[in-house]
């Protein structure tokens, strides 16, 4: 296990190097941020002074070297808009995005596990068909559309929850439902398929033959084994939620990392964009490693390559 973790951590370095390199050149070709900062009425002297101070007049390879050497110590320079270190701004917004993602994954598990078990124990019946149809429908709904519909119904029409912003638990409800619905659908389908497979195993039939209660067979013998792939996929779904939070935060004006990234892209605030992508990539890679490790910890029979 120690060798595997060490090898995966070493693999993170070239992956991050590739990501920060791609982000640098993509941001570079988008356009000149100085023009956006100063406006169309700026004089050539003002533009040149700002470009010199930001190092934008250096050769491209010099800019890239300066960027890459500073990036790996977490220094992406100062934000063009906020005039503060970009990484500090990103880390300040990160807890709000994590709060949204954690709330969504908890909601998804609370919905998915009972529904998945219920559908599996009524395989082929009306309940199974209803749960499967709802899962497909929930998975097919785009986050932005679902978010807008929830706002119109529960915030505008019924006034049960605030339309946007953050600060109270009520602000969290609609974004969490929006972000967690698709994940709940995905996990429900996985729980159902895992439970159907487990319930057909010989040891489950043996448990039934011993006269054990249905609830003990399902929750003690079947669900504990069916939860192995679910635990691993849940960790991976958490990384997916971080990506989905970009859209959800924009819809609900949730002041997290996603909204900051979208705003920074439109304002061509390169240091913030680069720092945000770096942090998101780092979290996704860490979750991927954590998923593999959790898979091994849950089932000792699994070999890690």
PDB file of N, CA and C in Angstrom, residues 152-219:
ATOM      1  N   UNK A 152     -37.601  29.478  -9.817  1.00  0.00           N
ATOM      2  CA  UNK A 152     -38.932  29.988 -10.179  1.00  0.00           C
ATOM      3  C   UNK A 152     -40.013  29.456  -9.235  1.00  0.00           C
ATOM      4  N   UNK A 153     -39.909  28.168  -8.869  1.00  0.00           N
ATOM      5  CA  UNK A 153     -40.956  27.560  -8.051  1.00  0.00           C
ATOM      6  C   UNK A 153     -40.810  27.910  -6.557  1.00  0.00           C
ATOM      7  N   UNK A 154     -39.627  27.612  -5.987  1.00  0.00           N
ATOM      8  CA  UNK A 154     -39.472  27.706  -4.533  1.00  0.00           C
ATOM      9  C   UNK A 154     -38.992  29.079  -4.042  1.00  0.00           C
ATOM     10  N   UNK A 155     -38.359  29.853  -4.909  1.00  0.00           N
ATOM     11  CA  UNK A 155     -37.874  31.168  -4.475  1.00  0.00           C
ATOM     12  C   UNK A 155     -38.799  32.299  -4.939  1.00  0.00           C
ATOM     13  N   UNK A 156     -39.186  32.273  -6.215  1.00  0.00           N
ATOM     14  CA  UNK A 156     -39.992  33.369  -6.765  1.00  0.00           C
ATOM     15  C   UNK A 156     -41.481  33.181  -6.435  1.00  0.00           C
ATOM     16  N   UNK A 157     -42.029  31.971  -6.728  1.00  0.00           N
ATOM     17  CA  UNK A 157     -43.464  31.741  -6.548  1.00  0.00           C
ATOM     18  C   UNK A 157     -43.840  31.522  -5.079  1.00  0.00           C
ATOM     19  N   UNK A 158     -43.143  30.599  -4.404  1.00  0.00           N
ATOM     20  CA  UNK A 158     -43.497  30.245  -3.026  1.00  0.00           C
ATOM     21  C   UNK A 158     -42.738  31.038  -1.974  1.00  0.00           C
ATOM     22  N   UNK A 159     -41.634  31.649  -2.358  1.00  0.00           N
ATOM     23  CA  UNK A 159     -40.806  32.458  -1.431  1.00  0.00           C
ATOM     24  C   UNK A 159     -40.333  31.650  -0.219  1.00  0.00           C
ATOM     25  N   UNK A 160     -40.060  30.363  -0.429  1.00  0.00           N
ATOM     26  CA  UNK A 160     -39.577  29.522   0.657  1.00  0.00           C
ATOM     27  C   UNK A 160     -38.076  29.704   0.890  1.00  0.00           C
ATOM     28  N   UNK A 161     -37.350  29.963  -0.170  1.00  0.00           N
ATOM     29  CA  UNK A 161     -35.892  30.074  -0.076  1.00  0.00           C
ATOM     30  C   UNK A 161     -35.419  31.317  -0.829  1.00  0.00           C
ATOM     31  N   UNK A 162     -34.237  31.843  -0.456  1.00  0.00           N
ATOM     32  CA  UNK A 162     -33.708  33.000  -1.182  1.00  0.00           C
ATOM     33  C   UNK A 162     -33.338  32.639  -2.620  1.00  0.00           C
ATOM     34  N   UNK A 163     -33.413  33.634  -3.490  1.00  0.00           N
ATOM     35  CA  UNK A 163     -33.127  33.403  -4.913  1.00  0.00           C
ATOM     36  C   UNK A 163     -31.650  33.107  -5.128  1.00  0.00           C
ATOM     37  N   UNK A 164     -30.774  33.829  -4.413  1.00  0.00           N
ATOM     38  CA  UNK A 164     -29.335  33.684  -4.660  1.00  0.00           C
ATOM     39  C   UNK A 164     -28.560  34.125  -3.424  1.00  0.00           C
ATOM     40  N   UNK A 165     -27.231  33.976  -3.517  1.00  0.00           N
ATOM     41  CA  UNK A 165     -26.348  34.431  -2.447  1.00  0.00           C
ATOM     42  C   UNK A 165     -26.000  33.323  -1.468  1.00  0.00           C
ATOM     43  N   UNK A 166     -25.414  33.712  -0.319  1.00  0.00           N
ATOM     44  CA  UNK A 166     -25.016  32.750   0.706  1.00  0.00           C
ATOM     45  C   UNK A 166     -25.109  33.432   2.071  1.00  0.00           C
ATOM     46  N   UNK A 167     -24.862  32.635   3.126  1.00  0.00           N
ATOM     47  CA  UNK A 167     -24.860  33.221   4.468  1.00  0.00           C
ATOM     48  C   UNK A 167     -25.700  32.458   5.471  1.00  0.00           C
ATOM     49  N   UNK A 168     -26.768  31.796   5.005  1.00  0.00           N
ATOM     50  CA  UNK A 168     -27.621  31.008   5.901  1.00  0.00           C
ATOM     51  C   UNK A 168     -27.842  29.624   5.301  1.00  0.00           C
ATOM     52  N   UNK A 169     -28.404  28.713   6.116  1.00  0.00           N
ATOM     53  CA  UNK A 169     -28.670  27.360   5.605  1.00  0.00           C
ATOM     54  C   UNK A 169     -29.685  27.402   4.466  1.00  0.00           C
ATOM     55  N   UNK A 170     -30.591  28.375   4.509  1.00  0.00           N
ATOM     56  CA  UNK A 170     -31.620  28.458   3.466  1.00  0.00           C
ATOM     57  C   UNK A 170     -31.005  28.737   2.085  1.00  0.00           C
ATOM     58  N   UNK A 171     -29.880  29.473   2.077  1.00  0.00           N
ATOM     59  CA  UNK A 171     -29.218  29.740   0.800  1.00  0.00           C
ATOM     60  C   UNK A 171     -28.630  28.467   0.189  1.00  0.00           C
ATOM     61  N   UNK A 172     -28.417  27.464   1.045  1.00  0.00           N
ATOM     62  CA  UNK A 172     -27.738  26.245   0.590  1.00  0.00           C
ATOM     63  C   UNK A 172     -28.687  25.227  -0.031  1.00  0.00           C
ATOM     64  N   UNK A 173     -29.986  25.326   0.309  1.00  0.00           N
ATOM     65  CA  UNK A 173     -30.931  24.259  -0.045  1.00  0.00           C
ATOM     66  C   UNK A 173     -31.057  24.067  -1.558  1.00  0.00           C
ATOM     67  N   UNK A 174     -31.420  25.109  -2.280  1.00  0.00           N
ATOM     68  CA  UNK A 174     -31.666  24.959  -3.722  1.00  0.00           C
ATOM     69  C   UNK A 174     -30.391  24.596  -4.495  1.00  0.00           C
ATOM     70  N   UNK A 175     -29.238  25.229  -4.218  1.00  0.00           N
ATOM     71  CA  UNK A 175     -28.016  24.795  -4.934  1.00  0.00           C
ATOM     72  C   UNK A 175     -27.653  23.340  -4.656  1.00  0.00           C
ATOM     73  N   UNK A 176     -27.835  22.886  -3.403  1.00  0.00           N
ATOM     74  CA  UNK A 176     -27.509  21.494  -3.073  1.00  0.00           C
ATOM     75  C   UNK A 176     -28.432  20.532  -3.819  1.00  0.00           C
ATOM     76  N   UNK A 177     -29.728  20.858  -3.875  1.00  0.00           N
ATOM     77  CA  UNK A 177     -30.662  19.996  -4.624  1.00  0.00           C
ATOM     78  C   UNK A 177     -30.284  19.965  -6.105  1.00  0.00           C
ATOM     79  N   UNK A 178     -29.954  21.134  -6.651  1.00  0.00           N
ATOM     80  CA  UNK A 178     -29.585  21.211  -8.069  1.00  0.00           C
ATOM     81  C   UNK A 178     -28.363  20.356  -8.366  1.00  0.00           C
ATOM     82  N   UNK A 179     -27.352  20.499  -7.518  1.00  0.00           N
ATOM     83  CA  UNK A 179     -26.088  19.796  -7.769  1.00  0.00           C
ATOM     84  C   UNK A 179     -26.182  18.315  -7.409  1.00  0.00           C
ATOM     85  N   UNK A 180     -26.986  17.974  -6.400  1.00  0.00           N
ATOM     86  CA  UNK A 180     -27.031  16.590  -5.932  1.00  0.00           C
ATOM     87  C   UNK A 180     -27.973  15.684  -6.687  1.00  0.00           C
ATOM     88  N   UNK A 181     -28.899  16.251  -7.472  1.00  0.00           N
ATOM     89  CA  UNK A 181     -29.902  15.419  -8.149  1.00  0.00           C
ATOM     90  C   UNK A 181     -29.274  14.447  -9.149  1.00  0.00           C
ATOM     91  N   UNK A 182     -28.416  14.955 -10.000  1.00  0.00           N
ATOM     92  CA  UNK A 182     -27.765  14.083 -10.993  1.00  0.00           C
ATOM     93  C   UNK A 182     -26.904  13.021 -10.335  1.00  0.00           C
ATOM     94  N   UNK A 183     -26.196  13.405  -9.272  1.00  0.00           N
ATOM     95  CA  UNK A 183     -25.354  12.446  -8.554  1.00  0.00           C
ATOM     96  C   UNK A 183     -26.209  11.375  -7.882  1.00  0.00           C
ATOM     97  N   UNK A 184     -27.336  11.782  -7.303  1.00  0.00           N
ATOM     98  CA  UNK A 184     -28.244  10.812  -6.685  1.00  0.00           C
ATOM     99  C   UNK A 184     -28.731   9.798  -7.710  1.00  0.00           C
ATOM    100  N   UNK A 185     -29.041  10.278  -8.911  1.00  0.00           N
ATOM    101  CA  UNK A 185     -29.501   9.368  -9.969  1.00  0.00           C
ATOM    102  C   UNK A 185     -28.412   8.365 -10.332  1.00  0.00           C
ATOM    103  N   UNK A 186     -27.188   8.849 -10.453  1.00  0.00           N
ATOM    104  CA  UNK A 186     -26.075   7.969 -10.825  1.00  0.00           C
ATOM    105  C   UNK A 186     -25.833   6.910  -9.750  1.00  0.00           C
ATOM    106  N   UNK A 187     -25.820   7.331  -8.489  1.00  0.00           N
ATOM    107  CA  UNK A 187     -25.557   6.382  -7.397  1.00  0.00           C
ATOM    108  C   UNK A 187     -26.732   5.420  -7.217  1.00  0.00           C
ATOM    109  N   UNK A 188     -27.963   5.896  -7.432  1.00  0.00           N
ATOM    110  CA  UNK A 188     -29.126   5.010  -7.332  1.00  0.00           C
ATOM    111  C   UNK A 188     -29.015   3.852  -8.310  1.00  0.00           C
ATOM    112  N   UNK A 189     -28.652   4.154  -9.537  1.00  0.00           N
ATOM    113  CA  UNK A 189     -28.505   3.102 -10.550  1.00  0.00           C
ATOM    114  C   UNK A 189     -27.411   2.122 -10.164  1.00  0.00           C
ATOM    115  N   UNK A 190     -26.322   2.657  -9.586  1.00  0.00           N
ATOM    116  CA  UNK A 190     -25.216   1.779  -9.189  1.00  0.00           C
ATOM    117  C   UNK A 190     -25.608   0.889  -8.008  1.00  0.00           C
ATOM    118  N   UNK A 191     -26.286   1.480  -7.011  1.00  0.00           N
ATOM    119  CA  UNK A 191     -26.729   0.691  -5.858  1.00  0.00           C
ATOM    120  C   UNK A 191     -27.690  -0.409  -6.314  1.00  0.00           C
ATOM    121  N   UNK A 192     -28.604  -0.058  -7.199  1.00  0.00           N
ATOM    122  CA  UNK A 192     -29.567  -1.057  -7.691  1.00  0.00           C
ATOM    123  C   UNK A 192     -28.857  -2.214  -8.386  1.00  0.00           C
ATOM    124  N   UNK A 193     -27.972  -1.892  -9.337  1.00  0.00           N
ATOM    125  CA  UNK A 193     -27.305  -2.962 -10.094  1.00  0.00           C
ATOM    126  C   UNK A 193     -26.420  -3.812  -9.182  1.00  0.00           C
ATOM    127  N   UNK A 194     -25.746  -3.186  -8.208  1.00  0.00           N
ATOM    128  CA  UNK A 194     -24.904  -3.949  -7.280  1.00  0.00           C
ATOM    129  C   UNK A 194     -25.748  -4.854  -6.404  1.00  0.00           C
ATOM    130  N   UNK A 195     -26.865  -4.327  -5.923  1.00  0.00           N
ATOM    131  CA  UNK A 195     -27.746  -5.117  -5.059  1.00  0.00           C
ATOM    132  C   UNK A 195     -28.374  -6.282  -5.829  1.00  0.00           C
ATOM    133  N   UNK A 196     -28.773  -6.037  -7.085  1.00  0.00           N
ATOM    134  CA  UNK A 196     -29.353  -7.121  -7.898  1.00  0.00           C
ATOM    135  C   UNK A 196     -28.352  -8.258  -8.053  1.00  0.00           C
ATOM    136  N   UNK A 197     -27.095  -7.904  -8.289  1.00  0.00           N
ATOM    137  CA  UNK A 197     -26.057  -8.931  -8.456  1.00  0.00           C
ATOM    138  C   UNK A 197     -25.811  -9.679  -7.137  1.00  0.00           C
ATOM    139  N   UNK A 198     -25.734  -8.925  -6.049  1.00  0.00           N
ATOM    140  CA  UNK A 198     -25.451  -9.553  -4.744  1.00  0.00           C
ATOM    141  C   UNK A 198     -26.603 -10.453  -4.320  1.00  0.00           C
ATOM    142  N   UNK A 199     -27.838  -9.986  -4.531  1.00  0.00           N
ATOM    143  CA  UNK A 199     -29.005 -10.759  -4.085  1.00  0.00           C
ATOM    144  C   UNK A 199     -29.151 -12.091  -4.816  1.00  0.00           C
ATOM    145  N   UNK A 200     -28.458 -12.222  -5.963  1.00  0.00           N
ATOM    146  CA  UNK A 200     -28.531 -13.491  -6.698  1.00  0.00           C
ATOM    147  C   UNK A 200     -27.416 -14.457  -6.299  1.00  0.00           C
ATOM    148  N   UNK A 201     -26.552 -14.057  -5.355  1.00  0.00           N
ATOM    149  CA  UNK A 201     -25.441 -14.911  -4.942  1.00  0.00           C
ATOM    150  C   UNK A 201     -25.943 -16.064  -4.054  1.00  0.00           C
ATOM    151  N   UNK A 202     -25.135 -17.132  -4.026  1.00  0.00           N
ATOM    152  CA  UNK A 202     -25.527 -18.330  -3.260  1.00  0.00           C
ATOM    153  C   UNK A 202     -25.625 -18.045  -1.766  1.00  0.00           C
ATOM    154  N   UNK A 203     -24.677 -17.232  -1.237  1.00  0.00           N
ATOM    155  CA  UNK A 203     -24.695 -17.014   0.215  1.00  0.00           C
ATOM    156  C   UNK A 203     -25.938 -16.237   0.664  1.00  0.00           C
ATOM    157  N   UNK A 204     -26.502 -15.445  -0.236  1.00  0.00           N
ATOM    158  CA  UNK A 204     -27.741 -14.732   0.097  1.00  0.00           C
ATOM    159  C   UNK A 204     -28.903 -15.724   0.120  1.00  0.00           C
ATOM    160  N   UNK A 205     -28.917 -16.634  -0.858  1.00  0.00           N
ATOM    161  CA  UNK A 205     -29.968 -17.663  -0.863  1.00  0.00           C
ATOM    162  C   UNK A 205     -29.842 -18.561   0.365  1.00  0.00           C
ATOM    163  N   UNK A 206     -28.575 -18.820   0.774  1.00  0.00           N
ATOM    164  CA  UNK A 206     -28.363 -19.625   1.984  1.00  0.00           C
ATOM    165  C   UNK A 206     -28.913 -18.907   3.212  1.00  0.00           C
ATOM    166  N   UNK A 207     -28.687 -17.589   3.264  1.00  0.00           N
ATOM    167  CA  UNK A 207     -29.214 -16.801   4.386  1.00  0.00           C
ATOM    168  C   UNK A 207     -30.728 -16.869   4.430  1.00  0.00           C
ATOM    169  N   UNK A 208     -31.345 -16.793   3.241  1.00  0.00           N
ATOM    170  CA  UNK A 208     -32.806 -16.940   3.187  1.00  0.00           C
ATOM    171  C   UNK A 208     -33.216 -18.327   3.666  1.00  0.00           C
ATOM    172  N   UNK A 209     -32.431 -19.352   3.249  1.00  0.00           N
ATOM    173  CA  UNK A 209     -32.760 -20.715   3.615  1.00  0.00           C
ATOM    174  C   UNK A 209     -32.669 -20.959   5.106  1.00  0.00           C
ATOM    175  N   UNK A 210     -31.821 -20.198   5.802  1.00  0.00           N
ATOM    176  CA  UNK A 210     -31.700 -20.333   7.251  1.00  0.00           C
ATOM    177  C   UNK A 210     -32.863 -19.687   7.994  1.00  0.00           C
ATOM    178  N   UNK A 211     -33.722 -19.013   7.248  1.00  0.00           N
ATOM    179  CA  UNK A 211     -34.887 -18.388   7.869  1.00  0.00           C
ATOM    180  C   UNK A 211     -34.633 -17.010   8.438  1.00  0.00           C
ATOM    181  N   UNK A 212     -33.532 -16.357   8.025  1.00  0.00           N
ATOM    182  CA  UNK A 212     -33.258 -15.006   8.519  1.00  0.00           C
ATOM    183  C   UNK A 212     -34.295 -14.025   7.985  1.00  0.00           C
ATOM    184  N   UNK A 213     -34.545 -12.982   8.769  1.00  0.00           N
ATOM    185  CA  UNK A 213     -35.520 -11.974   8.322  1.00  0.00           C
ATOM    186  C   UNK A 213     -35.002 -11.285   7.062  1.00  0.00           C
ATOM    187  N   UNK A 214     -35.938 -10.834   6.210  1.00  0.00           N
ATOM    188  CA  UNK A 214     -35.591 -10.192   4.944  1.00  0.00           C
ATOM    189  C   UNK A 214     -34.718  -8.951   5.180  1.00  0.00           C
ATOM    190  N   UNK A 215     -35.045  -8.181   6.208  1.00  0.00           N
ATOM    191  CA  UNK A 215     -34.278  -6.960   6.475  1.00  0.00           C
ATOM    192  C   UNK A 215     -32.822  -7.282   6.833  1.00  0.00           C
ATOM    193  N   UNK A 216     -32.604  -8.383   7.584  1.00  0.00           N
ATOM    194  CA  UNK A 216     -31.227  -8.765   7.949  1.00  0.00           C
ATOM    195  C   UNK A 216     -30.453  -9.228   6.712  1.00  0.00           C
ATOM    196  N   UNK A 217     -31.101 -10.002   5.866  1.00  0.00           N
ATOM    197  CA  UNK A 217     -30.443 -10.489   4.647  1.00  0.00           C
ATOM    198  C   UNK A 217     -30.065  -9.313   3.743  1.00  0.00           C
ATOM    199  N   UNK A 218     -30.992  -8.373   3.588  1.00  0.00           N
ATOM    200  CA  UNK A 218     -30.764  -7.263   2.664  1.00  0.00           C
ATOM    201  C   UNK A 218     -29.716  -6.306   3.209  1.00  0.00           C
ATOM    202  N   UNK A 219     -29.901  -5.840   4.447  1.00  0.00           N
ATOM    203  CA  UNK A 219     -29.040  -4.762   4.953  1.00  0.00           C
ATOM    204  C   UNK A 219     -27.727  -5.274   5.563  1.00  0.00           C
TER     205      UNK A 219
END
